[in-house]
CSV table of C-alpha atoms in Angstrom, one decimal:
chain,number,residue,atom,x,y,z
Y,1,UNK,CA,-24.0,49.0,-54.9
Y,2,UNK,CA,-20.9,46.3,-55.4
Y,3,UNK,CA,-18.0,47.7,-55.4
Y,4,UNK,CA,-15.5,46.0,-58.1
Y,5,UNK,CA,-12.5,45.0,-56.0
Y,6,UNK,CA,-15.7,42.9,-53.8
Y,7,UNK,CA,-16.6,41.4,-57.4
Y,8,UNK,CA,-12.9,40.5,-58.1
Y,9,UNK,CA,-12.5,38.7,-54.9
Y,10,UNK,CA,-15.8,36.8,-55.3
Y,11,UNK,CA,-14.6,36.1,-59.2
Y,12,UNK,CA,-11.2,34.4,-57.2
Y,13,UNK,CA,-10.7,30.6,-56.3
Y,14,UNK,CA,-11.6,30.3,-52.4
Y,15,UNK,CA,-8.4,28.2,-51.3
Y,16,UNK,CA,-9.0,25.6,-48.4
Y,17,UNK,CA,-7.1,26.6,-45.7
Y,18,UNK,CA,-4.4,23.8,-44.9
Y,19,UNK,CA,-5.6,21.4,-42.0
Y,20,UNK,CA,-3.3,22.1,-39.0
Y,21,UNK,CA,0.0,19.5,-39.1
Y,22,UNK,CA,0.0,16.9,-36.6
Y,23,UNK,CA,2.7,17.5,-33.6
Y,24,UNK,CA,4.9,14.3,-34.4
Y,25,UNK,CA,7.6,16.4,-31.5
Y,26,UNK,CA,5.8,15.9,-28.6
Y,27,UNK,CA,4.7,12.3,-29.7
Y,28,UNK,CA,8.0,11.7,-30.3
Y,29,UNK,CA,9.2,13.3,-27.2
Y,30,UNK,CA,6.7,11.3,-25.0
Y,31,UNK,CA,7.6,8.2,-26.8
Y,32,UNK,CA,11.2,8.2,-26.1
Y,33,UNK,CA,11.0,9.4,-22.4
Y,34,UNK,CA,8.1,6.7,-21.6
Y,35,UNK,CA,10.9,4.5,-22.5
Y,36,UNK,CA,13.6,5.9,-20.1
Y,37,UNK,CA,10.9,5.9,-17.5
Y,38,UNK,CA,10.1,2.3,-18.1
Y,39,UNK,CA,13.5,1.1,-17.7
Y,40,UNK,CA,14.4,3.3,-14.6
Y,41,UNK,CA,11.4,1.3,-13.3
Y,42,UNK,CA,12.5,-1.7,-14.4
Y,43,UNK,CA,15.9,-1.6,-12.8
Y,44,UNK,CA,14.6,-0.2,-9.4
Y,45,UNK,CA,12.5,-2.6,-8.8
Y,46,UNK,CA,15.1,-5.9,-10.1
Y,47,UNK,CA,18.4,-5.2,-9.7
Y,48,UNK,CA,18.6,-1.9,-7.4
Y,49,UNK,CA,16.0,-3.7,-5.5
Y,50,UNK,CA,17.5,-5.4,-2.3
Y,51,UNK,CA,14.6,-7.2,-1.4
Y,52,UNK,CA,14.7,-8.8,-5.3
Y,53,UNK,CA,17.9,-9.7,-5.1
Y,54,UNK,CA,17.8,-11.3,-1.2
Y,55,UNK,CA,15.3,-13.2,-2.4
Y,56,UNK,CA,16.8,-14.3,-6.0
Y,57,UNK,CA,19.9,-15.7,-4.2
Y,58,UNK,CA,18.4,-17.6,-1.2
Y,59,UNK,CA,16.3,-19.4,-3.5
Y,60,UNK,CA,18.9,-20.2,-6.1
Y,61,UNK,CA,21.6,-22.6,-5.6
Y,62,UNK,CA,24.3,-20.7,-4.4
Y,63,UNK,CA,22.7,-21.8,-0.8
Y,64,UNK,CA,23.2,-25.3,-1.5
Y,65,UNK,CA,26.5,-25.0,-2.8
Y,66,UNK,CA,27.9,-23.6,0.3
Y,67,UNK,CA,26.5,-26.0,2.1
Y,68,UNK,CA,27.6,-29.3,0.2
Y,69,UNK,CA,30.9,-27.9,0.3
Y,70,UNK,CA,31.5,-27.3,3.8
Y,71,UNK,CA,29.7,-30.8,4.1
Y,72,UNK,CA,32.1,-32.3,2.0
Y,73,UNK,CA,35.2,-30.2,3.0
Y,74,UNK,CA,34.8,-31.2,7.0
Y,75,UNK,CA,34.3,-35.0,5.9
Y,76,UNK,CA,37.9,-35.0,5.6
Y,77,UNK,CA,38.0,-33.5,9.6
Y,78,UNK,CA,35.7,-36.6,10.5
Y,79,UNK,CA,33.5,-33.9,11.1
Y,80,UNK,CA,30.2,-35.7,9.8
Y,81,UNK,CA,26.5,-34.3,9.3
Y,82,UNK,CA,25.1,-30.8,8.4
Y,83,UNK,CA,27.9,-28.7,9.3
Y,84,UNK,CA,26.0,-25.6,8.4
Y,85,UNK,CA,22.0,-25.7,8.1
Y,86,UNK,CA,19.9,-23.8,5.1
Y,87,UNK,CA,18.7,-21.2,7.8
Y,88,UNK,CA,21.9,-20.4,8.2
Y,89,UNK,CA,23.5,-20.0,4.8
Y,90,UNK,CA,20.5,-18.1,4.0
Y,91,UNK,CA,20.7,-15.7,6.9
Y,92,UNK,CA,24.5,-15.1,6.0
Y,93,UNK,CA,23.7,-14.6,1.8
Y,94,UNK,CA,20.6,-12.0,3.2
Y,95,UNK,CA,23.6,-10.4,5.3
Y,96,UNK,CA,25.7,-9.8,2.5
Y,97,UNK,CA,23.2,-8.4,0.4
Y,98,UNK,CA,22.2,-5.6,3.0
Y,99,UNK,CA,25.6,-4.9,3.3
Y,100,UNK,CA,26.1,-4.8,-0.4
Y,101,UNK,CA,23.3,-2.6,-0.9
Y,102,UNK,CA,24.3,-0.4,2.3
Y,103,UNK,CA,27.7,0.0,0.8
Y,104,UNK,CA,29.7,-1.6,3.1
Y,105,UNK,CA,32.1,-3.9,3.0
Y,106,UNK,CA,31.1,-7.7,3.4
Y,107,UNK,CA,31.8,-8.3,6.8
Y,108,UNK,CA,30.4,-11.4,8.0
Y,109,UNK,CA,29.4,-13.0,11.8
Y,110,UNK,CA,30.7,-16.2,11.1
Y,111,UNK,CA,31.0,-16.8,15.1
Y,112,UNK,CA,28.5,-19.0,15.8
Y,113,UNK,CA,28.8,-21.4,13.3
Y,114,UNK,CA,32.5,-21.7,13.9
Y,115,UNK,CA,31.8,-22.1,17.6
Y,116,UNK,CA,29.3,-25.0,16.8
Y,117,UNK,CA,31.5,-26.6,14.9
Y,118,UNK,CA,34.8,-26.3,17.0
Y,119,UNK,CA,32.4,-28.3,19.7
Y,120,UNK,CA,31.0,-30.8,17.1
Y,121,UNK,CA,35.0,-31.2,16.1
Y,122,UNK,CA,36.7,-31.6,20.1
Y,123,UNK,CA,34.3,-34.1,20.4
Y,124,UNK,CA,34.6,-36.4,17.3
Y,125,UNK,CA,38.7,-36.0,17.7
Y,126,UNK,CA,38.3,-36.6,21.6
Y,127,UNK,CA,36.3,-39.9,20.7
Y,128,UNK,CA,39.3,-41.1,18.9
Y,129,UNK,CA,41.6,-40.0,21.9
Y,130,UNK,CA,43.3,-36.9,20.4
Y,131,UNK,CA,44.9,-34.8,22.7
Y,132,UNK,CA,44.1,-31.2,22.9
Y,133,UNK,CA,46.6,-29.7,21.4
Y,134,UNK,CA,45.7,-31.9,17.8
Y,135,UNK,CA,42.4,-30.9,18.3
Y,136,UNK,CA,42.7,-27.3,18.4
Y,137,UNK,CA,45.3,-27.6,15.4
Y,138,UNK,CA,42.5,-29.5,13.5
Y,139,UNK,CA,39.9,-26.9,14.9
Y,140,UNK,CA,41.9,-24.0,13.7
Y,141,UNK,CA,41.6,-26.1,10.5
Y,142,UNK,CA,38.2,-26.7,10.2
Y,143,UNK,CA,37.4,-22.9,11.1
Y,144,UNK,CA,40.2,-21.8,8.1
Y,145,UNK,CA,38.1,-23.9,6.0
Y,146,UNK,CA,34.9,-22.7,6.5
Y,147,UNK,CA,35.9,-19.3,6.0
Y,148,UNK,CA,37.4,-19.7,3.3
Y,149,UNK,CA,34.8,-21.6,1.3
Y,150,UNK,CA,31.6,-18.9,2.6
Y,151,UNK,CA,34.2,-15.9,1.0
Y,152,UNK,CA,34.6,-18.0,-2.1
Y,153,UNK,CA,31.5,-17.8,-2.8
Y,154,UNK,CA,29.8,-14.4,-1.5
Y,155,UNK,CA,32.7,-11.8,-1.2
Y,156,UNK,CA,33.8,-12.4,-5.1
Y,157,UNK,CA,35.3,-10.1,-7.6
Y,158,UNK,CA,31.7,-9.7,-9.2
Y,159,UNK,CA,30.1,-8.7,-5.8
Y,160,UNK,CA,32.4,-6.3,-4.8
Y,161,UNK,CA,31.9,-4.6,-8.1
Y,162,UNK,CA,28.5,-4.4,-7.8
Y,163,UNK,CA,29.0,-2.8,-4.7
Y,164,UNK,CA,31.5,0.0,-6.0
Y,165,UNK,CA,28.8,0.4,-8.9
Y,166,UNK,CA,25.5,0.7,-7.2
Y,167,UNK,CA,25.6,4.2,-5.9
Y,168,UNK,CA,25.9,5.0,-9.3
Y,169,UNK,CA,23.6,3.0,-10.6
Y,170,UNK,CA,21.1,4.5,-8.4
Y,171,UNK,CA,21.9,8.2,-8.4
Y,172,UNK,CA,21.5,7.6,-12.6
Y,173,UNK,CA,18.2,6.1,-12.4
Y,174,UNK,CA,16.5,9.0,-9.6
Y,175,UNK,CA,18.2,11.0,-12.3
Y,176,UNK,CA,16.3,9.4,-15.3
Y,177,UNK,CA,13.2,8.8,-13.5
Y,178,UNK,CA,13.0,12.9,-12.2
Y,179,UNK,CA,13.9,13.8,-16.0
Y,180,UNK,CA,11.2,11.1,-18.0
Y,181,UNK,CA,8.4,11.8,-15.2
Y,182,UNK,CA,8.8,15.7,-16.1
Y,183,UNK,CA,8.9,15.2,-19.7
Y,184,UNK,CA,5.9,13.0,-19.8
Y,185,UNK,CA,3.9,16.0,-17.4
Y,186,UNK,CA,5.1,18.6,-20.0
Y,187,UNK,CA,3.8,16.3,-23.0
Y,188,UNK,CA,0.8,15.8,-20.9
Y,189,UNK,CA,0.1,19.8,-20.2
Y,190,UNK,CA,0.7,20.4,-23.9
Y,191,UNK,CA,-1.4,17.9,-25.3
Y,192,UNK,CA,-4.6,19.3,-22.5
Y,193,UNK,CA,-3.7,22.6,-24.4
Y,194,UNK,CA,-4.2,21.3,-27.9
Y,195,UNK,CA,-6.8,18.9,-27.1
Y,196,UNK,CA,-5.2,16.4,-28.3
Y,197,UNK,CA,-4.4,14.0,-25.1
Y,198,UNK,CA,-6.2,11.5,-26.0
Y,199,UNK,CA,-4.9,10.9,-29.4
Y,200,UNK,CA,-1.5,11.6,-28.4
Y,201,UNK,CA,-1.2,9.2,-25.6
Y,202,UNK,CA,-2.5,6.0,-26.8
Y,203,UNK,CA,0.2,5.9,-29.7
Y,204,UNK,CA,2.9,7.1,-26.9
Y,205,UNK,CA,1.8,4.0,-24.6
Y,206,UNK,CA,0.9,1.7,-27.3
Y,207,UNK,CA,4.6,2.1,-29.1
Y,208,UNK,CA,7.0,2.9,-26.1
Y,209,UNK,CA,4.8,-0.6,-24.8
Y,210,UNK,CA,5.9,-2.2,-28.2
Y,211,UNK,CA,9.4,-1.5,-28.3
Y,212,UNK,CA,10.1,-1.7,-24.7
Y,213,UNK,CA,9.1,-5.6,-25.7
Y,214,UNK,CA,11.6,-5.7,-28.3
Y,215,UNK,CA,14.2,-3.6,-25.8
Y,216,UNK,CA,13.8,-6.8,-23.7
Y,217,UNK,CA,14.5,-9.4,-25.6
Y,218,UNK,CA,17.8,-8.0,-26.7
Y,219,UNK,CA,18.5,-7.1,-23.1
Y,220,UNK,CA,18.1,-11.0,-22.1
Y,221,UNK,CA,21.4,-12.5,-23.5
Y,222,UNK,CA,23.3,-9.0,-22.4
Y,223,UNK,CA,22.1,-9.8,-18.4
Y,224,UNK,CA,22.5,-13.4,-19.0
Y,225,UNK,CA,26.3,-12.5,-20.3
Y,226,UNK,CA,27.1,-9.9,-17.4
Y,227,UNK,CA,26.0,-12.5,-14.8
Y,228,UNK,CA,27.5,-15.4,-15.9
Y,229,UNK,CA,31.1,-14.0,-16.6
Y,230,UNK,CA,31.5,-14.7,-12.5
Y,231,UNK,CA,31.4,-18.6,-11.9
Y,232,UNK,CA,29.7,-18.3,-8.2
Y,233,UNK,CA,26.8,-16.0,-9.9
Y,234,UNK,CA,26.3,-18.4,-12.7
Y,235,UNK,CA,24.0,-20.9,-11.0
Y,236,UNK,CA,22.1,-17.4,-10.6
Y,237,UNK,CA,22.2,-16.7,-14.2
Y,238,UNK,CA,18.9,-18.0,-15.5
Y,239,UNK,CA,16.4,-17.7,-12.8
Y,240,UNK,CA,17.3,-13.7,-12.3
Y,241,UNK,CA,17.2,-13.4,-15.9
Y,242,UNK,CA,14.1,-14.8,-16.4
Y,243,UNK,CA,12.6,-13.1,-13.1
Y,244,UNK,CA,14.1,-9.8,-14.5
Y,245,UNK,CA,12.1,-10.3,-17.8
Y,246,UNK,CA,9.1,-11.4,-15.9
Y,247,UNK,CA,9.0,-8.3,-14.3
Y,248,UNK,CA,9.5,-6.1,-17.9
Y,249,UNK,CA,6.7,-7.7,-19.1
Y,250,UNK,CA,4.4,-7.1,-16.6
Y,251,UNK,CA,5.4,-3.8,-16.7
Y,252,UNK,CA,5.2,-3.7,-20.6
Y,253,UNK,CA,1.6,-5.4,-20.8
Y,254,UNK,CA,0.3,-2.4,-18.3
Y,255,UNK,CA,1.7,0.4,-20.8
Y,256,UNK,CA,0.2,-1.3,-23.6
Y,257,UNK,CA,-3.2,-2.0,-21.5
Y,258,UNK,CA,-3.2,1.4,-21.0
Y,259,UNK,CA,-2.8,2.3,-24.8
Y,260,UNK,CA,-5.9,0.0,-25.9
Y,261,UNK,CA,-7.9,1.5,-23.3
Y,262,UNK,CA,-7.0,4.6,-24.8
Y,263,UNK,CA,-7.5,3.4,-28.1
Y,264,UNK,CA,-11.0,2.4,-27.5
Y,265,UNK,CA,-12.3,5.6,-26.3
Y,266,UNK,CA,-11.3,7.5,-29.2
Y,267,UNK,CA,-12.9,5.4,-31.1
Y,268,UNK,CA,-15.9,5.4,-29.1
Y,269,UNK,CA,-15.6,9.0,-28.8
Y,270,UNK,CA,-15.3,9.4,-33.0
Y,271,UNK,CA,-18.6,7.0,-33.5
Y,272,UNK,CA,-20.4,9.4,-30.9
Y,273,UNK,CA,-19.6,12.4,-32.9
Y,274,UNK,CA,-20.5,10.5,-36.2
């Protein structure tokens, strides 16, 4: 026998439950620290990289700047020839940079050089018949100017702010890349809960990839400005740039390689289940 109040609820509308809402936060959240993670990456392996940066100055011209004007500066001595050879300058620019990075003061062994070229200028001056006393005037010179012009161009206002900066620079990144890296695990245990990695991730990687594109071309005039406000790092200004970017992009095309790999398993795994 049927009761009534069972004949009443049969009588009423069956309402669809409401599909469950989509978790935007987590997307959100995994989108934005992807980001931060991408850039701590970024900046360890450019700028905080010492390595990077050894190897962006020796090949620039700030090498053969030194050299052409200690060339041209001990002409003047009657000290002819290379002076200083590329080996050299490079060996004293890698110098520099370890002690940059090591924060220390730059403190450079200019010793040999000077001692080659104290010989190299007794014996041009004693060729001429100047007596010793000239010549170690003129020596004392030639050393003064040396100095002077290898400082001028390594140990510059911009350096040595760099070098007050970097410790910071670093301690914020570990600091950003601990933070993103444990964000991204959370999203990643949340999403295994809800079953909904898969999904989840391939927008994460595919967006965070797309604006971390965008990200760098904005952040290409910014480094070309902050390099080139120091006239010895200017001659450094384009290739770092461009090598900076390089490395972005890379960076960026393996997020958003990531993403369409992603991207093509769901849909594989959506026309298996159709």
């Amino acid at each position: 026998m049927i009761s009534r109040e069972s004949l009443r609820k049969q009588a009423q509308p069956q309402v669809s439950k409401p599909a469950p809402r989509r978790h935007w936060s987590s997307t959100l959240v995994g989108i934005l620290s992807m980001l931060v993670m991408m850039f701590c990456l970024l900046l360890n392996t450019t700028v905080l990289n010492e390595k990077f940066v050894a190897d962006e100055i020796t090949q620039s011209a700030v090498g053969g700047e030194i050299q052409s004007q200690i060339n041209s500066n001990l002409s003047q001595f009657g000290v002819e020839g290379e002076a200083i050879s590329k080996k050299q300058t490079n060996e004293l620019l890698q110098t520099a940079v370890k002690q940059v990075y090591e924060g220390r003061p730059i403190k450079l062994d200019l010793s040999d050089i000077l001692n080659n070229l104290e010989d190299n200028t007794t014996n041009t001056l004693s060729n001429y018949g100047v007596s010793g006393s000239v010549s170690g005037s003129l020596t004392d010179s030639v050393n003064s100017a040396v100095t002077n012009i290898i400082n001028s161009k390594i140990n510059t206002p911009a350096v040595n702010q760099f070098e007050s900066r970097i410790k910071l620079m670093r301690t914020l990144v570990i600091v950003g890349l601990i933070i993103s890296v444990a964000l991204v695990f959370m999203v990643v245990l949340y999403d295994l809960f809800t079953h909904t990695l898969l999904r989840d991730f391939r927008w994460i990687t595919l967006i965070s990839g797309g604006l971390f594109a965008l990200f760098l071309n904005f952040l290409k005039p910014l480094i070309h400005e902050v390099i080139s406000t120091d006239v010895t790092m200017n001659s450094l200004a384009t290739p770092i740039v461009n090598d900076i970017l390089q490395q972005g992009y890379w960076l960026t095309a393996g997020v958003v390689t990531i993403g369409l790999v992603l991207l093509v398993m769901s849909l594989l795994r959506r026309r298996r289940r159709a």
